[in-house]
């Protein structure tokens, strides 16, 4: 039993190592600056997010901005991906919202379109003794280096490799021109590839002639500044998205009609300030203050909402111990204007008051 578990552990470690090495082949088609993450890391992020999303849905609350959510939302071309968009790419559509088995494929295709088949082919060939690793530092618009490692499972095994490529690419095995190269025992070979036109997408395919396995490496196109063409397209799309939002916001503001102003009253517009003889009976008797109307500079298409508030008051009373009262209100509104009223208690003397108002409609 222990021997079986040991063999299983070795096999699992070997498979994990192969997957980690194969992430390097994604770099040739990468259109984003993100460092390529290993499969188990991406799938763990997807599992975490899908679990968080399921819990948020079941409790009818918004999902938190967790590390897994931020990581996965960053794989979208949109500048801000919603939780629903992330779930549609990485989680199942049933009530369990479990992680999809295609989570890593979705991730790879988001940062390096067309590179996932190369990753899968690399993993398969690793199981069949031939491992590949693209040197990230060597990936340039017109050059890259891929290293083939032969790890035979039995003595006497050999690996006969050959390459083919798009017409603009030329490669050499260990600095020697030639299509084929043979590996004997535990050994390695370096395939150095160059191209004359980096503005077009290219490819390099490596075949194991004595086994039938093949890996096809897509090579991204670059502009004159050495930036992947797809990256520039993505940036242009994002700029266009921001511009659309900006114009929509501007148009929305244009559709919102807003007008504002100030109303002022002074002692000359009130009853005599301290004319106690004119106070009607009753402690809460209202002393009439100016009523008036504001005409809008431009009539609204629909009846607006109007907000009004006191912004300055200058009041007094016959008795310093009196409680002073002053309020302003809108009594009616229509498309052309609104009516207002200032109201106070009889014993309150109004020396002056100002109210600010704003009217708005969509």
mmCIF file of C-alpha atoms in Angstrom:
data_model
loop_
_atom_site.group_PDB
_atom_site.id
_atom_site.type_symbol
_atom_site.label_atom_id
_atom_site.label_comp_id
_atom_site.label_asym_id
_atom_site.label_seq_id
_atom_site.Cartn_x
_atom_site.Cartn_y
_atom_site.Cartn_z
ATOM 1 C CA UNK A 1 0.000 0.000 0.000
ATOM 2 C CA UNK A 2 2.826 2.369 0.916
ATOM 3 C CA UNK A 3 4.570 1.575 -2.357
ATOM 4 C CA UNK A 4 1.367 2.327 -4.281
ATOM 5 C CA UNK A 5 0.944 5.665 -2.488
ATOM 6 C CA UNK A 6 4.575 6.545 -3.142
ATOM 7 C CA UNK A 7 4.197 5.798 -6.852
ATOM 8 C CA UNK A 8 0.977 7.801 -6.934
ATOM 9 C CA UNK A 9 2.685 10.745 -5.226
ATOM 10 C CA UNK A 10 5.575 10.635 -7.696
ATOM 11 C CA UNK A 11 3.176 10.521 -10.642
ATOM 12 C CA UNK A 12 1.172 13.436 -9.260
ATOM 13 C CA UNK A 13 4.336 15.482 -8.640
ATOM 14 C CA UNK A 14 5.550 14.689 -12.159
ATOM 15 C CA UNK A 15 2.221 15.741 -13.656
ATOM 16 C CA UNK A 16 2.173 18.969 -11.619
ATOM 17 C CA UNK A 17 5.733 19.758 -12.707
ATOM 18 C CA UNK A 18 4.807 19.159 -16.341
ATOM 19 C CA UNK A 19 1.839 21.526 -16.048
ATOM 20 C CA UNK A 20 3.993 24.190 -14.416
ATOM 21 C CA UNK A 21 6.624 23.923 -17.173
ATOM 22 C CA UNK A 22 3.962 24.045 -19.862
ATOM 23 C CA UNK A 23 2.643 27.414 -18.690
ATOM 24 C CA UNK A 24 5.726 28.888 -20.362
ATOM 25 C CA UNK A 25 4.501 27.944 -23.853
ATOM 26 C CA UNK A 26 1.570 30.328 -23.375
ATOM 27 C CA UNK A 27 3.898 33.338 -23.419
ATOM 28 C CA UNK A 28 4.324 33.426 -27.209
ATOM 29 C CA UNK A 29 0.639 34.230 -27.716
ATOM 30 C CA UNK A 30 0.226 36.372 -24.626
ATOM 31 C CA UNK A 31 -1.470 39.717 -25.256
ATOM 32 C CA UNK A 32 -1.544 40.883 -21.639
ATOM 33 C CA UNK A 33 1.316 41.764 -19.339
ATOM 34 C CA UNK A 34 0.017 39.481 -16.594
ATOM 35 C CA UNK A 35 2.422 36.778 -15.449
ATOM 36 C CA UNK A 36 0.987 33.430 -16.515
ATOM 37 C CA UNK A 37 -0.392 31.615 -13.481
ATOM 38 C CA UNK A 38 -0.190 27.848 -13.030
ATOM 39 C CA UNK A 39 -3.295 25.737 -13.551
ATOM 40 C CA UNK A 40 -3.837 24.766 -9.911
ATOM 41 C CA UNK A 41 -3.641 28.412 -8.805
ATOM 42 C CA UNK A 42 -6.217 29.564 -11.341
ATOM 43 C CA UNK A 43 -8.559 26.682 -10.564
ATOM 44 C CA UNK A 44 -8.270 27.412 -6.837
ATOM 45 C CA UNK A 45 -9.218 31.048 -7.478
ATOM 46 C CA UNK A 46 -12.178 29.863 -9.554
ATOM 47 C CA UNK A 47 -13.295 27.430 -6.834
ATOM 48 C CA UNK A 48 -13.034 30.146 -4.171
ATOM 49 C CA UNK A 49 -14.980 32.662 -6.220
ATOM 50 C CA UNK A 50 -17.733 30.219 -7.208
ATOM 51 C CA UNK A 51 -18.183 29.279 -3.544
ATOM 52 C CA UNK A 52 -18.368 32.975 -2.573
ATOM 53 C CA UNK A 53 -20.820 33.639 -5.402
ATOM 54 C CA UNK A 54 -23.072 30.742 -4.355
ATOM 55 C CA UNK A 55 -23.123 31.956 -0.734
ATOM 56 C CA UNK A 56 -23.868 35.527 -1.811
ATOM 57 C CA UNK A 57 -26.744 34.373 -4.012
ATOM 58 C CA UNK A 58 -28.232 32.175 -1.288
ATOM 59 C CA UNK A 59 -28.189 35.026 1.240
ATOM 60 C CA UNK A 60 -29.316 37.638 -1.304
ATOM 61 C CA UNK A 61 -26.356 39.929 -0.750
ATOM 62 C CA UNK A 62 -23.652 41.480 -2.891
ATOM 63 C CA UNK A 63 -20.433 39.525 -3.305
ATOM 64 C CA UNK A 64 -17.372 40.953 -1.568
ATOM 65 C CA UNK A 65 -14.295 42.146 -3.451
ATOM 66 C CA UNK A 66 -12.196 39.105 -2.541
ATOM 67 C CA UNK A 67 -8.749 38.343 -3.944
ATOM 68 C CA UNK A 68 -10.203 35.583 -6.146
ATOM 69 C CA UNK A 69 -12.894 37.894 -7.540
ATOM 70 C CA UNK A 70 -10.331 40.613 -8.320
ATOM 71 C CA UNK A 71 -8.009 38.080 -9.975
ATOM 72 C CA UNK A 72 -10.694 36.573 -12.216
ATOM 73 C CA UNK A 73 -12.381 39.879 -13.089
ATOM 74 C CA UNK A 74 -8.970 41.089 -14.271
ATOM 75 C CA UNK A 75 -9.045 38.491 -17.061
ATOM 76 C CA UNK A 76 -11.883 40.321 -18.813
ATOM 77 C CA UNK A 77 -11.319 42.861 -21.565
ATOM 78 C CA UNK A 78 -13.880 45.115 -19.955
ATOM 79 C CA UNK A 79 -12.534 47.604 -17.436
ATOM 80 C CA UNK A 80 -15.028 46.416 -14.830
ATOM 81 C CA UNK A 81 -16.471 42.901 -14.961
ATOM 82 C CA UNK A 82 -19.479 42.194 -12.763
ATOM 83 C CA UNK A 83 -19.739 39.187 -10.469
ATOM 84 C CA UNK A 84 -22.368 37.752 -12.836
ATOM 85 C CA UNK A 85 -19.981 38.004 -15.803
ATOM 86 C CA UNK A 86 -17.200 36.284 -13.864
ATOM 87 C CA UNK A 87 -19.599 33.539 -12.746
ATOM 88 C CA UNK A 88 -20.788 32.946 -16.318
ATOM 89 C CA UNK A 89 -17.201 32.220 -17.390
ATOM 90 C CA UNK A 90 -15.889 30.249 -14.423
ATOM 91 C CA UNK A 91 -18.905 28.721 -12.594
ATOM 92 C CA UNK A 92 -21.560 26.183 -13.563
ATOM 93 C CA UNK A 93 -25.028 27.412 -14.453
ATOM 94 C CA UNK A 94 -26.867 25.190 -11.951
ATOM 95 C CA UNK A 95 -27.646 26.082 -8.343
ATOM 96 C CA UNK A 96 -24.319 24.692 -7.086
ATOM 97 C CA UNK A 97 -22.282 27.276 -9.050
ATOM 98 C CA UNK A 98 -19.340 24.895 -8.850
ATOM 99 C CA UNK A 99 -16.074 25.590 -10.666
ATOM 100 C CA UNK A 100 -16.140 24.672 -14.343
ATOM 101 C CA UNK A 101 -13.610 22.133 -15.586
ATOM 102 C CA UNK A 102 -12.794 24.624 -18.375
ATOM 103 C CA UNK A 103 -11.745 27.350 -15.902
ATOM 104 C CA UNK A 104 -8.057 27.225 -16.856
ATOM 105 C CA UNK A 105 -8.866 27.175 -20.561
ATOM 106 C CA UNK A 106 -10.990 30.308 -20.133
ATOM 107 C CA UNK A 107 -8.159 31.951 -18.231
ATOM 108 C CA UNK A 108 -5.509 31.092 -20.828
ATOM 109 C CA UNK A 109 -7.658 32.221 -23.760
ATOM 110 C CA UNK A 110 -8.257 35.559 -22.026
ATOM 111 C CA UNK A 111 -4.538 36.388 -21.783
ATOM 112 C CA UNK A 112 -3.203 34.426 -24.781
ATOM 113 C CA UNK A 113 -5.850 33.732 -27.449
ATOM 114 C CA UNK A 114 -5.288 30.409 -29.199
ATOM 115 C CA UNK A 115 -2.615 29.200 -26.770
ATOM 116 C CA UNK A 116 -4.582 26.636 -24.762
ATOM 117 C CA UNK A 117 -4.202 23.824 -27.357
ATOM 118 C CA UNK A 118 -0.426 24.341 -27.187
ATOM 119 C CA UNK A 119 -0.578 24.018 -23.410
ATOM 120 C CA UNK A 120 -2.561 20.769 -23.638
ATOM 121 C CA UNK A 121 -0.207 19.365 -26.284
ATOM 122 C CA UNK A 122 2.754 20.247 -24.087
ATOM 123 C CA UNK A 123 1.248 18.355 -21.133
ATOM 124 C CA UNK A 124 0.585 15.293 -23.302
ATOM 125 C CA UNK A 125 4.114 15.241 -24.722
ATOM 126 C CA UNK A 126 5.507 15.643 -21.196
ATOM 127 C CA UNK A 127 3.783 12.398 -20.251
ATOM 128 C CA UNK A 128 5.497 10.825 -23.253
ATOM 129 C CA UNK A 129 9.055 11.735 -22.226
ATOM 130 C CA UNK A 130 9.496 15.068 -24.092
ATOM 131 C CA UNK A 131 9.138 18.291 -22.101
ATOM 132 C CA UNK A 132 9.117 21.843 -23.445
ATOM 133 C CA UNK A 133 9.890 25.177 -21.920
ATOM 134 C CA UNK A 134 9.838 28.568 -23.626
ATOM 135 C CA UNK A 135 12.378 30.947 -22.139
ATOM 136 C CA UNK A 136 10.263 34.025 -21.213
ATOM 137 C CA UNK A 137 13.295 36.322 -21.446
ATOM 138 C CA UNK A 138 13.832 35.234 -25.050
ATOM 139 C CA UNK A 139 10.352 36.140 -26.283
ATOM 140 C CA UNK A 140 10.777 39.166 -28.554
ATOM 141 C CA UNK A 141 8.794 40.404 -31.565
ATOM 142 C CA UNK A 142 11.276 38.704 -33.921
ATOM 143 C CA UNK A 143 12.850 35.925 -31.859
ATOM 144 C CA UNK A 144 12.167 33.299 -29.214
ATOM 145 C CA UNK A 145 13.824 30.182 -27.781
ATOM 146 C CA UNK A 146 12.148 26.906 -26.807
ATOM 147 C CA UNK A 147 14.042 24.144 -25.011
ATOM 148 C CA UNK A 148 13.103 20.485 -25.518
ATOM 149 C CA UNK A 149 14.019 18.130 -22.649
ATOM 150 C CA UNK A 150 14.093 14.360 -23.234
ATOM 151 C CA UNK A 151 13.524 12.265 -20.111
ATOM 152 C CA UNK A 152 13.347 8.625 -21.317
ATOM 153 C CA UNK A 153 11.338 6.199 -19.235
ATOM 154 C CA UNK A 154 13.506 3.285 -20.406
ATOM 155 C CA UNK A 155 17.120 2.983 -21.473
ATOM 156 C CA UNK A 156 17.633 2.979 -25.210
ATOM 157 C CA UNK A 157 14.669 5.238 -25.912
ATOM 158 C CA UNK A 158 15.236 8.084 -28.357
ATOM 159 C CA UNK A 159 13.243 11.107 -29.447
ATOM 160 C CA UNK A 160 13.398 12.259 -33.059
ATOM 161 C CA UNK A 161 12.067 15.804 -33.307
ATOM 162 C CA UNK A 162 11.365 17.940 -36.344
ATOM 163 C CA UNK A 163 9.865 21.379 -36.741
ATOM 164 C CA UNK A 164 7.742 23.197 -39.290
ATOM 165 C CA UNK A 165 6.673 26.818 -39.268
ATOM 166 C CA UNK A 166 4.908 29.604 -41.093
ATOM 167 C CA UNK A 167 6.806 30.898 -44.137
ATOM 168 C CA UNK A 168 8.279 33.927 -42.362
ATOM 169 C CA UNK A 169 9.968 31.874 -39.595
ATOM 170 C CA UNK A 170 13.347 30.126 -39.630
ATOM 171 C CA UNK A 171 14.705 28.017 -36.757
ATOM 172 C CA UNK A 172 17.882 26.190 -35.830
ATOM 173 C CA UNK A 173 18.570 23.284 -33.419
ATOM 174 C CA UNK A 174 21.456 24.121 -31.066
ATOM 175 C CA UNK A 175 22.671 26.757 -33.518
ATOM 176 C CA UNK A 176 22.691 24.352 -36.484
ATOM 177 C CA UNK A 177 20.217 24.849 -39.303
ATOM 178 C CA UNK A 178 18.094 21.839 -40.034
ATOM 179 C CA UNK A 179 14.563 20.621 -39.582
ATOM 180 C CA UNK A 180 15.305 17.454 -37.571
ATOM 181 C CA UNK A 181 17.124 16.695 -34.347
ATOM 182 C CA UNK A 182 17.594 13.418 -32.447
ATOM 183 C CA UNK A 183 17.788 13.171 -28.668
ATOM 184 C CA UNK A 184 19.492 10.200 -26.987
ATOM 185 C CA UNK A 185 19.235 9.460 -23.287
ATOM 186 C CA UNK A 186 18.535 12.238 -20.826
ATOM 187 C CA UNK A 187 19.380 15.267 -22.926
ATOM 188 C CA UNK A 188 18.020 18.538 -24.279
ATOM 189 C CA UNK A 189 18.007 20.649 -27.413
ATOM 190 C CA UNK A 190 17.438 24.359 -27.974
ATOM 191 C CA UNK A 191 15.326 25.536 -30.891
ATOM 192 C CA UNK A 192 16.059 29.185 -31.693
ATOM 193 C CA UNK A 193 13.479 30.753 -34.008
ATOM 194 C CA UNK A 194 13.504 34.084 -35.824
ATOM 195 C CA UNK A 195 11.121 35.826 -38.179
ATOM 196 C CA UNK A 196 11.422 38.700 -40.607
ATOM 197 C CA UNK A 197 7.946 40.157 -40.228
ATOM 198 C CA UNK A 198 6.668 40.494 -36.671
ATOM 199 C CA UNK A 199 3.526 42.350 -37.719
ATOM 200 C CA UNK A 200 1.829 39.064 -38.654
ATOM 201 C CA UNK A 201 0.843 36.202 -36.401
ATOM 202 C CA UNK A 202 3.133 33.177 -36.917
ATOM 203 C CA UNK A 203 3.527 29.634 -35.619
ATOM 204 C CA UNK A 204 6.125 26.961 -34.966
ATOM 205 C CA UNK A 205 5.123 23.289 -34.772
ATOM 206 C CA UNK A 206 7.385 20.611 -33.230
ATOM 207 C CA UNK A 207 6.645 16.951 -34.007
ATOM 208 C CA UNK A 208 8.020 13.803 -32.429
ATOM 209 C CA UNK A 209 8.505 11.741 -35.570
ATOM 210 C CA UNK A 210 8.858 8.444 -33.697
ATOM 211 C CA UNK A 211 5.783 8.987 -31.541
ATOM 212 C CA UNK A 212 3.337 11.112 -33.484
ATOM 213 C CA UNK A 213 2.868 13.779 -30.789
ATOM 214 C CA UNK A 214 2.927 17.415 -31.889
ATOM 215 C CA UNK A 215 2.891 20.847 -30.278
ATOM 216 C CA UNK A 216 2.004 23.970 -32.254
ATOM 217 C CA UNK A 217 3.172 27.236 -30.705
ATOM 218 C CA UNK A 218 1.258 30.357 -31.784
ATOM 219 C CA UNK A 219 3.476 33.462 -32.047
ATOM 220 C CA UNK A 220 1.760 36.783 -31.412
ATOM 221 C CA UNK A 221 1.972 39.693 -33.869
ATOM 222 C CA UNK A 222 3.571 42.982 -32.699
ATOM 223 C CA UNK A 223 3.385 46.574 -33.868
ATOM 224 C CA UNK A 224 6.399 48.799 -34.597
ATOM 225 C CA UNK A 225 6.710 49.697 -30.918
ATOM 226 C CA UNK A 226 7.006 46.055 -29.907
ATOM 227 C CA UNK A 227 3.528 45.896 -28.372
ATOM 228 C CA UNK A 228 1.309 42.897 -29.194
ATOM 229 C CA UNK A 229 -1.240 43.898 -31.829
ATOM 230 C CA UNK A 230 -4.036 42.240 -29.858
ATOM 231 C CA UNK A 231 -3.032 44.300 -26.813
ATOM 232 C CA UNK A 232 -3.415 47.494 -28.807
ATOM 233 C CA UNK A 233 -6.784 46.272 -30.045
ATOM 234 C CA UNK A 234 -7.820 45.578 -26.458
ATOM 235 C CA UNK A 235 -6.654 49.020 -25.336
ATOM 236 C CA UNK A 236 -8.551 50.617 -28.211
ATOM 237 C CA UNK A 237 -11.644 48.679 -27.205
ATOM 238 C CA UNK A 238 -11.287 49.853 -23.612
ATOM 239 C CA UNK A 239 -10.794 53.469 -24.710
ATOM 240 C CA UNK A 240 -13.891 53.172 -26.882
ATOM 241 C CA UNK A 241 -15.802 51.706 -23.936
ATOM 242 C CA UNK A 242 -14.773 54.607 -21.685
ATOM 243 C CA UNK A 243 -15.694 57.099 -24.424
ATOM 244 C CA UNK A 244 -19.131 55.525 -24.827
ATOM 245 C CA UNK A 245 -19.704 55.791 -21.085
ATOM 246 C CA UNK A 246 -18.478 59.389 -21.064
ATOM 247 C CA UNK A 247 -20.813 60.370 -23.897
ATOM 248 C CA UNK A 248 -23.711 58.530 -22.273
ATOM 249 C CA UNK A 249 -23.066 60.413 -19.033
ATOM 250 C CA UNK A 250 -22.873 63.733 -20.861
ATOM 251 C CA UNK A 251 -26.085 63.004 -22.739
ATOM 252 C CA UNK A 252 -27.727 61.974 -19.491
ATOM 253 C CA UNK A 253 -26.716 65.251 -17.872
ATOM 254 C CA UNK A 254 -28.058 67.149 -20.860
ATOM 255 C CA UNK A 255 -31.391 65.436 -20.398
ATOM 256 C CA UNK A 256 -31.502 66.497 -16.742
ATOM 257 C CA UNK A 257 -32.951 70.027 -16.580
ATOM 258 C CA UNK A 258 -31.616 71.998 -13.629
ATOM 259 C CA UNK A 259 -32.344 75.580 -12.585
ATOM 260 C CA UNK A 260 -31.609 77.336 -9.300
ATOM 261 C CA UNK A 261 -31.980 80.686 -7.607
ATOM 262 C CA UNK A 262 -32.349 82.738 -4.422
ATOM 263 C CA UNK A 263 -35.339 84.434 -2.778
ATOM 264 C CA UNK A 264 -34.812 87.328 -0.326
ATOM 265 C CA UNK A 265 -37.192 89.235 1.931
ATOM 266 C CA UNK A 266 -36.534 92.290 4.070
ATOM 267 C CA UNK A 267 -38.341 94.266 6.766
ATOM 268 C CA UNK A 268 -39.844 96.583 4.197
ATOM 269 C CA UNK A 269 -41.738 93.668 2.782
ATOM 270 C CA UNK A 270 -43.266 92.528 6.062
ATOM 271 C CA UNK A 271 -45.835 93.895 8.450
ATOM 272 C CA UNK A 272 -44.420 96.314 10.991
ATOM 273 C CA UNK A 273 -41.746 94.362 12.784
ATOM 274 C CA UNK A 274 -42.870 94.957 16.365
ATOM 275 C CA UNK A 275 -46.509 95.806 15.832
ATOM 276 C CA UNK A 276 -47.874 93.692 18.684
ATOM 277 C CA UNK A 277 -51.317 95.234 18.317
ATOM 278 C CA UNK A 278 -51.842 93.382 15.074
ATOM 279 C CA UNK A 279 -51.151 89.956 16.535
ATOM 280 C CA UNK A 280 -54.294 87.835 16.452
ATOM 281 C CA UNK A 281 -55.274 85.831 19.491
ATOM 282 C CA UNK A 282 -53.625 82.452 20.170
ATOM 283 C CA UNK A 283 -50.058 81.580 21.093
ATOM 284 C CA UNK A 284 -49.343 79.915 17.730
ATOM 285 C CA UNK A 285 -50.985 82.543 15.593
ATOM 286 C CA UNK A 286 -49.148 82.958 12.312
ATOM 287 C CA UNK A 287 -48.012 86.368 11.260
ATOM 288 C CA UNK A 288 -48.375 86.713 7.494
ATOM 289 C CA UNK A 289 -45.094 86.829 5.612
ATOM 290 C CA UNK A 290 -44.529 87.457 1.914
ATOM 291 C CA UNK A 291 -45.937 84.944 -0.503
ATOM 292 C CA UNK A 292 -44.582 84.944 -4.023
ATOM 293 C CA UNK A 293 -43.878 83.128 -7.273
ATOM 294 C CA UNK A 294 -40.729 82.234 -9.156
ATOM 295 C CA UNK A 295 -40.900 81.945 -12.951
ATOM 296 C CA UNK A 296 -38.334 79.576 -14.414
ATOM 297 C CA UNK A 297 -35.901 81.039 -16.924
ATOM 298 C CA UNK A 298 -36.819 78.181 -19.271
ATOM 299 C CA UNK A 299 -40.027 76.159 -18.836
ATOM 300 C CA UNK A 300 -39.441 72.446 -18.111
ATOM 301 C CA UNK A 301 -40.763 69.704 -20.402
ATOM 302 C CA UNK A 302 -42.271 68.015 -17.343
ATOM 303 C CA UNK A 303 -43.149 69.359 -13.906
ATOM 304 C CA UNK A 304 -39.869 69.426 -11.959
ATOM 305 C CA UNK A 305 -39.064 68.662 -8.357
ATOM 306 C CA UNK A 306 -38.239 71.762 -6.297
ATOM 307 C CA UNK A 307 -36.180 71.884 -3.122
ATOM 308 C CA UNK A 308 -36.019 75.051 -1.031
ATOM 309 C CA UNK A 309 -34.158 75.864 2.190
ATOM 310 C CA UNK A 310 -33.312 78.866 4.349
ATOM 311 C CA UNK A 311 -29.755 79.993 3.779
ATOM 312 C CA UNK A 312 -29.722 83.189 5.889
ATOM 313 C CA UNK A 313 -32.010 84.672 8.569
ATOM 314 C CA UNK A 314 -32.041 87.869 10.632
ATOM 315 C CA UNK A 315 -34.780 87.712 13.273
ATOM 316 C CA UNK A 316 -35.742 89.152 16.636
ATOM 317 C CA UNK A 317 -38.735 89.636 18.914
ATOM 318 C CA UNK A 318 -40.464 91.914 21.384
ATOM 319 C CA UNK A 319 -39.224 89.787 24.258
ATOM 320 C CA UNK A 320 -35.687 88.378 24.195
ATOM 321 C CA UNK A 321 -37.052 85.264 25.843
ATOM 322 C CA UNK A 322 -39.455 84.596 22.985
ATOM 323 C CA UNK A 323 -38.989 81.497 20.828
ATOM 324 C CA UNK A 324 -38.482 82.633 17.250
ATOM 325 C CA UNK A 325 -39.927 80.789 14.286
ATOM 326 C CA UNK A 326 -39.403 81.117 10.531
ATOM 327 C CA UNK A 327 -39.984 78.625 7.747
ATOM 328 C CA UNK A 328 -40.141 78.650 3.963
ATOM 329 C CA UNK A 329 -42.074 76.209 1.786
ATOM 330 C CA UNK A 330 -43.121 75.529 -1.790
ATOM 331 C CA UNK A 331 -46.892 75.680 -2.060
ATOM 332 C CA UNK A 332 -47.337 74.617 -5.711
ATOM 333 C CA UNK A 333 -45.264 73.722 -8.794
ATOM 334 C CA UNK A 334 -45.890 73.647 -12.528
ATOM 335 C CA UNK A 335 -43.721 73.526 -15.661
ATOM 336 C CA UNK A 336 -43.276 77.316 -15.726
ATOM 337 C CA UNK A 337 -42.549 78.051 -12.071
ATOM 338 C CA UNK A 338 -43.515 77.564 -8.441
ATOM 339 C CA UNK A 339 -45.196 79.440 -5.595
ATOM 340 C CA UNK A 340 -43.578 79.871 -2.199
ATOM 341 C CA UNK A 341 -44.435 81.204 1.266
ATOM 342 C CA UNK A 342 -42.462 82.423 4.289
ATOM 343 C CA UNK A 343 -44.266 81.856 7.605
ATOM 344 C CA UNK A 344 -43.448 82.917 11.179
ATOM 345 C CA UNK A 345 -45.035 83.437 14.585
ATOM 346 C CA UNK A 346 -46.647 86.765 15.362
ATOM 347 C CA UNK A 347 -44.080 87.868 17.933
ATOM 348 C CA UNK A 348 -41.065 87.081 15.727
ATOM 349 C CA UNK A 349 -39.587 90.131 14.022
ATOM 350 C CA UNK A 350 -38.109 89.455 10.603
ATOM 351 C CA UNK A 351 -35.348 91.868 9.660
ATOM 352 C CA UNK A 352 -34.336 89.836 6.640
ATOM 353 C CA UNK A 353 -34.187 86.293 5.269
ATOM 354 C CA UNK A 354 -32.825 84.436 2.251
ATOM 355 C CA UNK A 355 -33.826 81.068 0.804
ATOM 356 C CA UNK A 356 -32.054 79.063 -1.903
ATOM 357 C CA UNK A 357 -33.968 76.812 -4.292
ATOM 358 C CA UNK A 358 -33.191 74.276 -6.993
ATOM 359 C CA UNK A 359 -35.512 72.688 -9.545
ATOM 360 C CA UNK A 360 -34.616 69.562 -11.528
ATOM 361 C CA UNK A 361 -36.301 67.089 -13.883
ATOM 362 C CA UNK A 362 -35.260 64.246 -16.199
#
